[in-house]
Amino acid sequence: MKGLFLVLITCYSLSGQAQTPLINVMTLNAEWLWTPFDGKAEGTSFNKGDMSKSEYQKEVRFYADIVLRHDVHMLTISEIENAAVARDIAERLGPHWQVYFKQGRDTATGQDVAILSRLESHNARPSEANDYGFPAGYVAGYKKPKRLSKLVGVHFNLAESGTGLTSLNILTSHFLSKRNESPAKRAKRWMQAEALVNAANRQPVAQATIVAGDLNDWVRSKTLQTLQDKLRLKSVLTDCRKRSDAADIKKNVRSEYSVDHILFKGLKCIDHYFVDLKDYSDHPGLIARFVAQ
């Protein structure tokens, strides 16, 4: 068996059966993680400005340590300033980590999203990030569509990775905030879900699909139900056992009120849990552990 997973992936024993490679996925909101090393603070209408260099480096180390401690293979991250932030985290993670980033359209806040992964096979053709033209979503009764402003998708060739998968699609986005909630904002998130469905339908056919990120709505909302129904996805919050014994676990998080999500198909979910990000973020991190079906 060739590939990256010979070195990096852990094994998990299911009821004493043969060991099966895990695929551990994490999503986190970094809450305005702005690099002070690029000489500017993005966001024309609102941003919290650059933090000090020492504070920035400390937060980058914190996220990298969480990812390494929980043996994460794929990370989606939101509320970062630009690709440099994602690259700084990847550099802390190690040489096998790849960054997938597309510059977003949200110039008001400057917020962006990224995917970091160590799933890529050594011998696989390198994957490319895609924004699919930042598609729009339409909902009956509303004249104006809503386009996605933050979106990254990747199609992975995993034929030689040792995961048991031949291919995997992943998408991440950051939907409209629930702050100052209104019917109009709920409708716009619903449209964003329709837009994300449009993006997913532009991806190549794959054995498995993951949609992960800060989608800013409840698991029973129209937003999440649209994604699950139209893309035939399951949610780790409702279709996967919640683990209670992990290190750094964030206790007493009510899954039905989580706005961070990991949706999936073509994989078997072993369990999921929330991770305490302390004062670095106003969200807990969410981790799910999968095996190939």
PDB file of N, CA and C in Angstrom, residues 5 9-15 17-25 71 73 119 158 161-168 207-210 234 236 239-241 262-272 287-293:
ATOM      1  N   PHE A   5      -0.820   7.936   3.519  1.00  0.00           N
ATOM      2  CA  PHE A   5      -1.429   7.378   4.716  1.00  0.00           C
ATOM      3  C   PHE A   5      -0.560   6.314   5.382  1.00  0.00           C
ATOM      4  N   ILE A   9      -1.830   8.393   8.506  1.00  0.00           N
ATOM      5  CA  ILE A   9      -3.169   8.055   8.976  1.00  0.00           C
ATOM      6  C   ILE A   9      -3.115   7.098  10.156  1.00  0.00           C
ATOM      7  N   THR A  10      -4.012   7.255  11.089  1.00  0.00           N
ATOM      8  CA  THR A  10      -4.130   6.331  12.187  1.00  0.00           C
ATOM      9  C   THR A  10      -5.095   5.233  11.815  1.00  0.00           C
ATOM     10  N   CYS A  11      -5.095   4.171  12.589  1.00  0.00           N
ATOM     11  CA  CYS A  11      -6.006   3.067  12.345  1.00  0.00           C
ATOM     12  C   CYS A  11      -6.951   2.937  13.517  1.00  0.00           C
ATOM     13  N   TYR A  12      -8.085   2.379  13.232  1.00  0.00           N
ATOM     14  CA  TYR A  12      -9.140   2.287  14.235  1.00  0.00           C
ATOM     15  C   TYR A  12      -9.724   0.892  14.204  1.00  0.00           C
ATOM     16  N   SER A  13      -9.857   0.260  15.349  1.00  0.00           N
ATOM     17  CA  SER A  13     -10.373  -1.095  15.405  1.00  0.00           C
ATOM     18  C   SER A  13     -11.857  -1.059  15.702  1.00  0.00           C
ATOM     19  N   LEU A  14     -12.643  -1.663  14.846  1.00  0.00           N
ATOM     20  CA  LEU A  14     -14.085  -1.712  15.012  1.00  0.00           C
ATOM     21  C   LEU A  14     -14.474  -3.090  15.526  1.00  0.00           C
ATOM     22  N   SER A  15     -14.816  -3.128  16.843  1.00  0.00           N
ATOM     23  CA  SER A  15     -15.283  -4.363  17.466  1.00  0.00           C
ATOM     24  C   SER A  15     -14.322  -5.517  17.231  1.00  0.00           C
ATOM     25  N   GLN A  17     -12.422  -6.060  14.777  1.00  0.00           N
ATOM     26  CA  GLN A  17     -12.230  -6.450  13.391  1.00  0.00           C
ATOM     27  C   GLN A  17     -10.936  -5.835  12.860  1.00  0.00           C
ATOM     28  N   ALA A  18     -10.645  -6.121  11.599  1.00  0.00           N
ATOM     29  CA  ALA A  18      -9.430  -5.606  10.984  1.00  0.00           C
ATOM     30  C   ALA A  18      -9.425  -4.076  11.032  1.00  0.00           C
ATOM     31  N   GLN A  19      -8.250  -3.526  11.201  1.00  0.00           N
ATOM     32  CA  GLN A  19      -8.128  -2.078  11.295  1.00  0.00           C
ATOM     33  C   GLN A  19      -8.479  -1.408   9.969  1.00  0.00           C
ATOM     34  N   THR A  20      -9.174  -0.258  10.064  1.00  0.00           N
ATOM     35  CA  THR A  20      -9.643   0.474   8.896  1.00  0.00           C
ATOM     36  C   THR A  20      -9.139   1.905   8.972  1.00  0.00           C
ATOM     37  N   PRO A  21      -8.598   2.450   7.886  1.00  0.00           N
ATOM     38  CA  PRO A  21      -8.092   3.823   7.936  1.00  0.00           C
ATOM     39  C   PRO A  21      -9.206   4.827   8.220  1.00  0.00           C
ATOM     40  N   LEU A  22      -8.931   5.735   9.128  1.00  0.00           N
ATOM     41  CA  LEU A  22      -9.873   6.804   9.438  1.00  0.00           C
ATOM     42  C   LEU A  22      -9.636   8.007   8.538  1.00  0.00           C
ATOM     43  N   ILE A  23     -10.704   8.742   8.289  1.00  0.00           N
ATOM     44  CA  ILE A  23     -10.629  10.041   7.626  1.00  0.00           C
ATOM     45  C   ILE A  23     -11.257  11.037   8.584  1.00  0.00           C
ATOM     46  N   ASN A  24     -10.430  11.838   9.245  1.00  0.00           N
ATOM     47  CA  ASN A  24     -10.899  12.766  10.261  1.00  0.00           C
ATOM     48  C   ASN A  24     -11.040  14.171   9.672  1.00  0.00           C
ATOM     49  N   VAL A  25     -12.236  14.720   9.784  1.00  0.00           N
ATOM     50  CA  VAL A  25     -12.553  16.013   9.182  1.00  0.00           C
ATOM     51  C   VAL A  25     -12.911  17.000  10.283  1.00  0.00           C
ATOM     52  N   ASP A  71      -5.512  14.441  15.177  1.00  0.00           N
ATOM     53  CA  ASP A  71      -5.168  13.649  13.999  1.00  0.00           C
ATOM     54  C   ASP A  71      -6.086  13.942  12.824  1.00  0.00           C
ATOM     55  N   HIS A  73      -7.274  15.044   9.167  1.00  0.00           N
ATOM     56  CA  HIS A  73      -6.719  14.894   7.824  1.00  0.00           C
ATOM     57  C   HIS A  73      -7.193  15.982   6.876  1.00  0.00           C
ATOM     58  N   LEU A 119      -4.757  14.678   2.612  1.00  0.00           N
ATOM     59  CA  LEU A 119      -5.287  13.482   1.982  1.00  0.00           C
ATOM     60  C   LEU A 119      -4.667  13.189   0.626  1.00  0.00           C
ATOM     61  N   LEU A 158      -7.918  10.000  -4.882  1.00  0.00           N
ATOM     62  CA  LEU A 158      -7.355   9.301  -3.726  1.00  0.00           C
ATOM     63  C   LEU A 158      -7.039   7.842  -4.027  1.00  0.00           C
ATOM     64  N   SER A 161      -4.096   6.582  -2.014  1.00  0.00           N
ATOM     65  CA  SER A 161      -3.901   7.186  -0.690  1.00  0.00           C
ATOM     66  C   SER A 161      -4.007   6.189   0.445  1.00  0.00           C
ATOM     67  N   GLY A 162      -4.574   5.011   0.172  1.00  0.00           N
ATOM     68  CA  GLY A 162      -4.744   4.029   1.234  1.00  0.00           C
ATOM     69  C   GLY A 162      -5.953   4.270   2.106  1.00  0.00           C
ATOM     70  N   THR A 163      -6.840   5.158   1.706  1.00  0.00           N
ATOM     71  CA  THR A 163      -8.025   5.475   2.508  1.00  0.00           C
ATOM     72  C   THR A 163      -9.185   4.526   2.252  1.00  0.00           C
ATOM     73  N   GLY A 164      -9.123   3.784   1.153  1.00  0.00           N
ATOM     74  CA  GLY A 164     -10.266   2.989   0.733  1.00  0.00           C
ATOM     75  C   GLY A 164     -11.165   3.743  -0.219  1.00  0.00           C
ATOM     76  N   LEU A 165     -10.868   5.029  -0.448  1.00  0.00           N
ATOM     77  CA  LEU A 165     -11.615   5.849  -1.400  1.00  0.00           C
ATOM     78  C   LEU A 165     -10.796   6.033  -2.676  1.00  0.00           C
ATOM     79  N   THR A 166     -11.500   6.145  -3.787  1.00  0.00           N
ATOM     80  CA  THR A 166     -10.826   6.497  -5.033  1.00  0.00           C
ATOM     81  C   THR A 166     -10.911   7.986  -5.312  1.00  0.00           C
ATOM     82  N   SER A 167     -11.971   8.631  -4.811  1.00  0.00           N
ATOM     83  CA  SER A 167     -12.144  10.059  -5.068  1.00  0.00           C
ATOM     84  C   SER A 167     -13.053  10.665  -4.008  1.00  0.00           C
ATOM     85  N   LEU A 168     -12.885  11.964  -3.802  1.00  0.00           N
ATOM     86  CA  LEU A 168     -13.654  12.686  -2.788  1.00  0.00           C
ATOM     87  C   LEU A 168     -13.855  14.119  -3.231  1.00  0.00           C
ATOM     88  N   GLN A 207     -16.645   9.305  -5.388  1.00  0.00           N
ATOM     89  CA  GLN A 207     -17.137   8.224  -4.546  1.00  0.00           C
ATOM     90  C   GLN A 207     -17.785   8.756  -3.272  1.00  0.00           C
ATOM     91  N   ALA A 208     -17.283   9.880  -2.763  1.00  0.00           N
ATOM     92  CA  ALA A 208     -17.798  10.460  -1.515  1.00  0.00           C
ATOM     93  C   ALA A 208     -17.803  11.977  -1.620  1.00  0.00           C
ATOM     94  N   THR A 209     -18.655  12.605  -0.815  1.00  0.00           N
ATOM     95  CA  THR A 209     -18.769  14.063  -0.782  1.00  0.00           C
ATOM     96  C   THR A 209     -18.860  14.538   0.656  1.00  0.00           C
ATOM     97  N   ILE A 210     -18.188  15.653   0.945  1.00  0.00           N
ATOM     98  CA  ILE A 210     -18.279  16.319   2.242  1.00  0.00           C
ATOM     99  C   ILE A 210     -18.574  17.797   1.997  1.00  0.00           C
ATOM    100  N   LYS A 234     -26.098  13.405   4.550  1.00  0.00           N
ATOM    101  CA  LYS A 234     -26.463  13.235   5.947  1.00  0.00           C
ATOM    102  C   LYS A 234     -25.674  14.226   6.782  1.00  0.00           C
ATOM    103  N   VAL A 236     -23.628  14.932  10.379  1.00  0.00           N
ATOM    104  CA  VAL A 236     -23.022  14.225  11.513  1.00  0.00           C
ATOM    105  C   VAL A 236     -23.762  14.535  12.811  1.00  0.00           C
ATOM    106  N   ASP A 239     -27.005  12.075  12.284  1.00  0.00           N
ATOM    107  CA  ASP A 239     -26.869  10.725  11.730  1.00  0.00           C
ATOM    108  C   ASP A 239     -25.566  10.060  12.143  1.00  0.00           C
ATOM    109  N   CYS A 240     -24.975  10.517  13.229  1.00  0.00           N
ATOM    110  CA  CYS A 240     -23.685   9.975  13.655  1.00  0.00           C
ATOM    111  C   CYS A 240     -23.558  10.126  15.167  1.00  0.00           C
ATOM    112  N   ARG A 241     -23.045   9.101  15.816  1.00  0.00           N
ATOM    113  CA  ARG A 241     -22.926   9.084  17.276  1.00  0.00           C
ATOM    114  C   ARG A 241     -22.088  10.251  17.784  1.00  0.00           C
ATOM    115  N   ILE A 262     -20.934  19.474   9.324  1.00  0.00           N
ATOM    116  CA  ILE A 262     -20.240  18.547   8.435  1.00  0.00           C
ATOM    117  C   ILE A 262     -21.306  17.620   7.875  1.00  0.00           C
ATOM    118  N   LEU A 263     -21.537  17.724   6.572  1.00  0.00           N
ATOM    119  CA  LEU A 263     -22.505  16.895   5.868  1.00  0.00           C
ATOM    120  C   LEU A 263     -21.731  15.920   4.976  1.00  0.00           C
ATOM    121  N   PHE A 264     -22.301  14.749   4.725  1.00  0.00           N
ATOM    122  CA  PHE A 264     -21.519  13.729   4.033  1.00  0.00           C
ATOM    123  C   PHE A 264     -22.398  12.738   3.284  1.00  0.00           C
ATOM    124  N   LYS A 265     -21.789  12.079   2.317  1.00  0.00           N
ATOM    125  CA  LYS A 265     -22.362  10.892   1.690  1.00  0.00           C
ATOM    126  C   LYS A 265     -21.210  10.059   1.125  1.00  0.00           C
ATOM    127  N   GLY A 266     -21.449   8.764   0.947  1.00  0.00           N
ATOM    128  CA  GLY A 266     -20.419   7.872   0.440  1.00  0.00           C
ATOM    129  C   GLY A 266     -19.384   7.482   1.464  1.00  0.00           C
ATOM    130  N   LEU A 267     -19.607   7.831   2.726  1.00  0.00           N
ATOM    131  CA  LEU A 267     -18.722   7.497   3.838  1.00  0.00           C
ATOM    132  C   LEU A 267     -19.553   6.941   4.982  1.00  0.00           C
ATOM    133  N   LYS A 268     -18.910   6.226   5.875  1.00  0.00           N
ATOM    134  CA  LYS A 268     -19.545   5.776   7.108  1.00  0.00           C
ATOM    135  C   LYS A 268     -19.008   6.621   8.250  1.00  0.00           C
ATOM    136  N   CYS A 269     -19.893   7.316   8.959  1.00  0.00           N
ATOM    137  CA  CYS A 269     -19.464   8.161  10.076  1.00  0.00           C
ATOM    138  C   CYS A 269     -19.352   7.321  11.344  1.00  0.00           C
ATOM    139  N   ILE A 270     -18.190   7.383  11.977  1.00  0.00           N
ATOM    140  CA  ILE A 270     -17.967   6.650  13.230  1.00  0.00           C
ATOM    141  C   ILE A 270     -18.501   7.439  14.414  1.00  0.00           C
ATOM    142  N   ASP A 271     -18.138   8.717  14.513  1.00  0.00           N
ATOM    143  CA  ASP A 271     -18.643   9.584  15.579  1.00  0.00           C
ATOM    144  C   ASP A 271     -18.262  11.030  15.282  1.00  0.00           C
ATOM    145  N   HIS A 272     -18.792  11.937  16.102  1.00  0.00           N
ATOM    146  CA  HIS A 272     -18.449  13.351  15.984  1.00  0.00           C
ATOM    147  C   HIS A 272     -18.359  13.949  17.379  1.00  0.00           C
ATOM    148  N   ILE A 287     -15.517  18.112  14.855  1.00  0.00           N
ATOM    149  CA  ILE A 287     -14.729  17.050  14.235  1.00  0.00           C
ATOM    150  C   ILE A 287     -15.625  15.841  14.019  1.00  0.00           C
ATOM    151  N   ALA A 288     -15.486  15.208  12.863  1.00  0.00           N
ATOM    152  CA  ALA A 288     -16.172  13.954  12.579  1.00  0.00           C
ATOM    153  C   ALA A 288     -15.159  12.949  12.052  1.00  0.00           C
ATOM    154  N   ARG A 289     -15.360  11.677  12.450  1.00  0.00           N
ATOM    155  CA  ARG A 289     -14.454  10.613  12.029  1.00  0.00           C
ATOM    156  C   ARG A 289     -15.212   9.670  11.097  1.00  0.00           C
ATOM    157  N   PHE A 290     -14.604   9.400   9.941  1.00  0.00           N
ATOM    158  CA  PHE A 290     -15.230   8.579   8.907  1.00  0.00           C
ATOM    159  C   PHE A 290     -14.343   7.414   8.519  1.00  0.00           C
ATOM    160  N   VAL A 291     -14.969   6.406   7.942  1.00  0.00           N
ATOM    161  CA  VAL A 291     -14.264   5.377   7.196  1.00  0.00           C
ATOM    162  C   VAL A 291     -14.965   5.225   5.847  1.00  0.00           C
ATOM    163  N   ALA A 292     -14.261   4.667   4.876  1.00  0.00           N
ATOM    164  CA  ALA A 292     -14.880   4.410   3.582  1.00  0.00           C
ATOM    165  C   ALA A 292     -15.946   3.338   3.735  1.00  0.00           C
ATOM    166  N   GLN A 293     -17.007   3.457   2.976  1.00  0.00           N
ATOM    167  CA  GLN A 293     -18.072   2.452   3.021  1.00  0.00           C
ATOM    168  C   GLN A 293     -17.619   1.166   2.341  1.00  0.00           C
TER     169      GLN A 293
END
